[in-house]
Amino acid sequence: MAQEDIFKKVVSHCKEYGFVFPSSDIYDGLGAVYDYGQNGVELKNNIKQYWWQYMVLLHENIVGLDSAIFMHPTVWKASGHVDAFNDPLIDNRDSKKRYRADVLIEEQIAKYDEKIEKEVNKARKRFGDAFDEQKYRETSPRVQEEAAKRDTLHKRYQEVMNAPGGIDLEGMKQIILDEGIVCPISGTKNWTDVRQFNLMFKTEMGAAAEGASTIYLRPETAQGIFVNYLNVQKTGRMKIPFGIAQIGKAFRNEIVARQFIFRMREFEQMEMQFFVKPGTELQWFDEWRNRRMAWHQALGFGSENYRFHDHDKLAHYANAATDVEFKMPFGFKEVEGIHSRTNFDLSQHAKYSGKKIEYFDPDENISYTPYVIETSIGVDRMFLSVICHSYDEEQLPDGQTRTVLHLPAALAPVKLAVFPLTKKDGLPEKAREIIDELKFHFNCKYEEKDQIGKRYRRQDAIGTPFCVTVDNQTLEDNTVTLRFRDTMEQQRVNISELRGIIEDKVSITSLLKNLK
Ligand code: ATP
């Protein structure tokens, strides 16, 4: 199935099975805002748990925080967001569609990369085992030609993004014209100039008569951590290196909101700021790069689906930055950013607040402003990567197709579904008895409607890893049929064995153990 078709199916599956609904659905939705339904909220909570437990439980020197969404307006002046949290936008006059100019150029670079990969793949097929990939890349005239175009474009892009007075907007437009980039809707090159657009949402606090002040909905959770650095360090008696982790909502007035929950205007972040001694930050950057990749890969989706993308343009605060990208149906895309933020944020807050924000190192008897390594991951993007990877339409030997979510059991919304074979003879009561015992340990669901086959399909569609059927034999010997989602294998087991078989496999700990 084509990748775009898979993506469309995932989106409608999410709605049909109570994972994700458009916000205010009965009013036809609100652009790039979504609600999580009965199954979505469970999956989302499990993802958050997996992150929180890894960060806060497994790291003795990382503690949590839950800071408010509203913050003093000066925070955003100090952080640079009021002046510089902009995206360069460009409109196509014919289609009236708006684009991010940097994204149009990055997509063009990716097109050259794709052409190169296509050539290499063709040659690989042609030469078979004798294929020397490196030599081919170095000598093939077609690869060389595309690589030269790519490198020239890449260099120009870096120059405009890192221009001394801020992004060179005219230079960006010129690249778009020179590369002949067209609007995918109108197919024309009738572009406006490139303009900067601030992504923060504004609102007012207090009644206007009392002198209301403009405040912002936070565009990242990180600043809540920075302004609490002293509070946490002092009250927690934290010694450097240490980290503060937080999960919470963030808001960005995105210019182009596409691709479902990939780019939302209200979304959720899981951020951790790790405070280190100046001069050690690049070692810590590498360390967190590795740890975060290991966390992603412990889900078992295959290392070929992940890659790092080092940034061409470093944010004004960073001295190193990389993204963890995941292979979505629409290509490799950023799921998490890892940034070495220097001491920029703490120094800025010290300057604007007039407070001394430093760390006194008792061993070396010196004070300094700590440097920071940030790991920042979007819950919703993580959710999307998990659900896209897990979605499958399987052809069964009897010719039927089953739609199944091969979710990691620890992330699945429901862990065990219990079915009475019929609605009589005391089978429903027996099924309820099983649930009443197991519901304290993991999420169980009772289902008695329709034939067993249909009930299995409904559970497959939401990724339930285990189903149990209670039949008349159960009443005699306390055994049930246990059915496994991925293999569809069925086993007869005693009710007393169920907890032992299931609990370990569905716990977040089972994922964390992969990280050892
Ligand atoms: P992008 O380049 O895609 O706009 P970003 O580099 O601005 O993302 P960061 O500021 O590094 O993103 O934010 C950290 C993480 O927050 C991202 O890796 C992503 O998972 C998530 N995120 C950022 N913006 C959005 C959004 N609009 N919708 C959903 N998740 C988002």
XYZ file of C-alpha atoms in Angstrom, residues 184-388:
205
model
C 2.053 22.131 -5.016
C -1.534 23.391 -5.342
C -1.346 25.958 -8.177
C 1.857 24.683 -9.750
C 3.064 28.290 -10.198
C 6.079 30.295 -9.034
C 3.991 33.405 -8.317
C 5.409 33.976 -4.810
C 5.110 36.954 -2.456
C 8.115 38.220 -0.494
C 9.178 36.242 2.558
C 7.991 37.750 5.881
C 8.607 36.913 9.506
C 5.669 35.757 11.638
C 5.710 35.431 15.441
C 4.286 32.112 16.598
C 3.239 33.033 20.132
C -0.432 33.312 21.092
C -1.252 36.400 23.133
C -3.970 36.981 25.667
C -4.720 39.414 28.477
C -4.595 38.921 32.192
C -6.807 41.062 34.422
C -9.631 43.418 33.393
C -8.652 46.152 30.945
C -9.651 48.920 33.364
C -7.166 47.686 35.953
C -4.386 47.865 33.410
C -4.422 44.384 31.934
C -1.068 43.048 30.836
C -0.383 41.067 27.707
C 0.637 37.557 28.472
C 1.532 34.669 26.221
C 0.523 31.059 26.092
C 3.883 29.350 26.534
C 5.385 28.157 23.238
C 7.639 25.675 25.094
C 7.707 24.243 28.603
C 11.450 24.843 28.993
C 11.210 28.386 30.365
C 9.135 27.152 33.322
C 12.129 24.993 34.205
C 14.678 27.787 33.849
C 12.788 30.223 36.046
C 12.518 27.492 38.704
C 16.166 26.489 38.509
C 17.069 28.203 41.793
C 13.950 26.967 43.618
C 14.565 23.357 42.702
C 18.333 23.437 43.098
C 18.120 24.940 46.584
C 15.121 23.060 48.001
C 16.201 19.766 46.436
C 19.868 20.349 47.385
C 20.724 19.315 43.865
C 24.356 18.933 42.851
C 25.509 19.549 39.314
C 25.101 17.694 37.007
C 21.349 17.404 37.531
C 18.165 17.638 35.490
C 14.597 18.918 35.784
C 11.898 17.156 33.776
C 8.458 18.441 32.892
C 5.488 17.360 30.793
C 2.981 19.992 29.720
C 1.035 21.846 27.093
C 2.662 24.292 24.680
C 1.053 26.545 22.082
C 2.288 27.776 18.719
C 0.341 29.658 16.107
C 1.793 27.491 13.334
C 1.624 28.945 9.839
C 0.964 25.723 8.057
C -0.751 23.094 10.036
C -0.793 19.833 8.170
C -0.265 16.166 8.674
C -2.778 15.577 11.426
C -1.226 15.667 14.900
C 2.295 16.160 13.546
C 1.998 19.941 13.645
C -0.610 21.257 16.053
C -1.371 24.674 17.494
C -1.884 23.209 20.966
C 0.364 20.280 21.770
C 2.233 18.637 24.586
C 5.947 18.471 25.268
C 8.134 16.316 27.476
C 11.213 18.355 28.220
C 14.238 17.813 30.380
C 16.859 20.472 31.070
C 20.141 19.050 32.313
C 22.413 21.523 34.131
C 26.137 20.931 33.737
C 29.468 22.545 34.418
C 30.636 24.911 31.628
C 33.094 23.157 29.356
C 31.493 19.721 29.853
C 28.374 20.483 27.803
C 29.442 18.854 24.554
C 30.276 15.586 26.335
C 26.847 15.692 27.960
C 25.259 16.555 24.633
C 26.720 13.347 23.158
C 25.664 11.376 26.201
C 22.033 12.565 25.965
C 22.011 12.046 22.228
C 22.842 8.387 22.832
C 20.528 7.929 25.793
C 17.564 9.411 23.982
C 18.115 7.303 20.879
C 18.314 4.190 23.085
C 14.996 5.183 24.707
C 13.315 5.425 21.305
C 14.789 2.195 20.059
C 13.787 0.250 23.179
C 10.250 0.275 21.756
C 11.476 -2.311 19.262
C 10.424 -0.563 16.033
C 13.795 -1.259 14.356
C 16.836 1.000 14.261
C 16.420 1.571 10.507
C 13.401 3.761 11.290
C 15.427 6.345 13.220
C 18.167 8.760 12.324
C 19.793 11.899 13.654
C 19.564 15.155 11.774
C 22.148 17.685 12.867
C 20.955 21.279 12.523
C 22.225 23.572 9.806
C 20.959 26.621 11.575
C 21.605 26.748 15.278
C 19.060 28.640 17.352
C 20.367 31.855 18.888
C 20.966 30.048 22.194
C 22.578 26.792 21.035
C 26.116 25.556 20.386
C 25.057 22.088 19.191
C 21.716 20.646 18.153
C 20.345 17.495 16.626
C 16.921 16.003 15.970
C 15.857 12.424 16.417
C 13.884 11.684 13.278
C 11.454 8.834 12.794
C 10.326 7.340 9.508
C 6.705 8.461 9.257
C 4.569 7.513 6.219
C 5.444 10.985 4.866
C 9.214 10.605 5.323
C 11.776 10.951 8.101
C 10.511 13.670 10.462
C 11.618 15.254 13.717
C 10.155 13.722 16.853
C 12.630 15.052 19.383
C 15.178 17.850 19.559
C 18.369 17.678 21.614
C 20.067 21.016 22.137
C 23.099 22.302 23.908
C 21.634 25.645 25.050
C 24.815 27.034 26.669
C 24.108 29.323 29.652
C 21.960 31.556 27.478
C 18.619 31.134 29.263
C 19.885 31.332 32.838
C 22.053 34.354 32.009
C 19.170 36.118 30.305
C 16.853 35.507 33.254
C 19.555 36.744 35.624
C 19.892 39.881 33.530
C 16.162 40.615 33.216
C 15.163 39.664 36.782
C 18.192 41.159 38.483
C 18.592 37.925 40.504
C 21.838 36.041 40.783
C 21.253 32.655 39.107
C 24.358 30.612 39.717
C 25.640 27.375 41.160
C 28.186 27.206 43.937
C 30.399 24.181 43.512
C 31.413 23.149 47.048
C 34.136 20.777 45.833
C 35.953 23.337 43.721
C 34.848 26.367 45.705
C 33.742 28.290 42.624
C 30.458 29.771 41.390
C 29.260 29.665 37.809
C 26.170 29.890 35.626
C 25.437 26.298 34.591
C 25.287 25.232 30.964
C 22.235 23.316 29.799
C 21.531 20.301 27.648
C 17.885 20.064 26.659
C 15.971 17.049 25.427
C 12.572 18.049 24.066
C 10.066 15.636 22.609
C 6.495 16.161 21.443
C 4.031 13.728 23.006
C 1.725 14.024 20.006
C 4.468 13.363 17.460
C 5.599 10.399 19.490
C 1.972 9.197 19.536
C 1.814 9.569 15.750
C 5.036 7.635 15.222
C 3.840 4.816 17.494
C 0.456 4.497 15.839
C 1.797 4.772 12.256
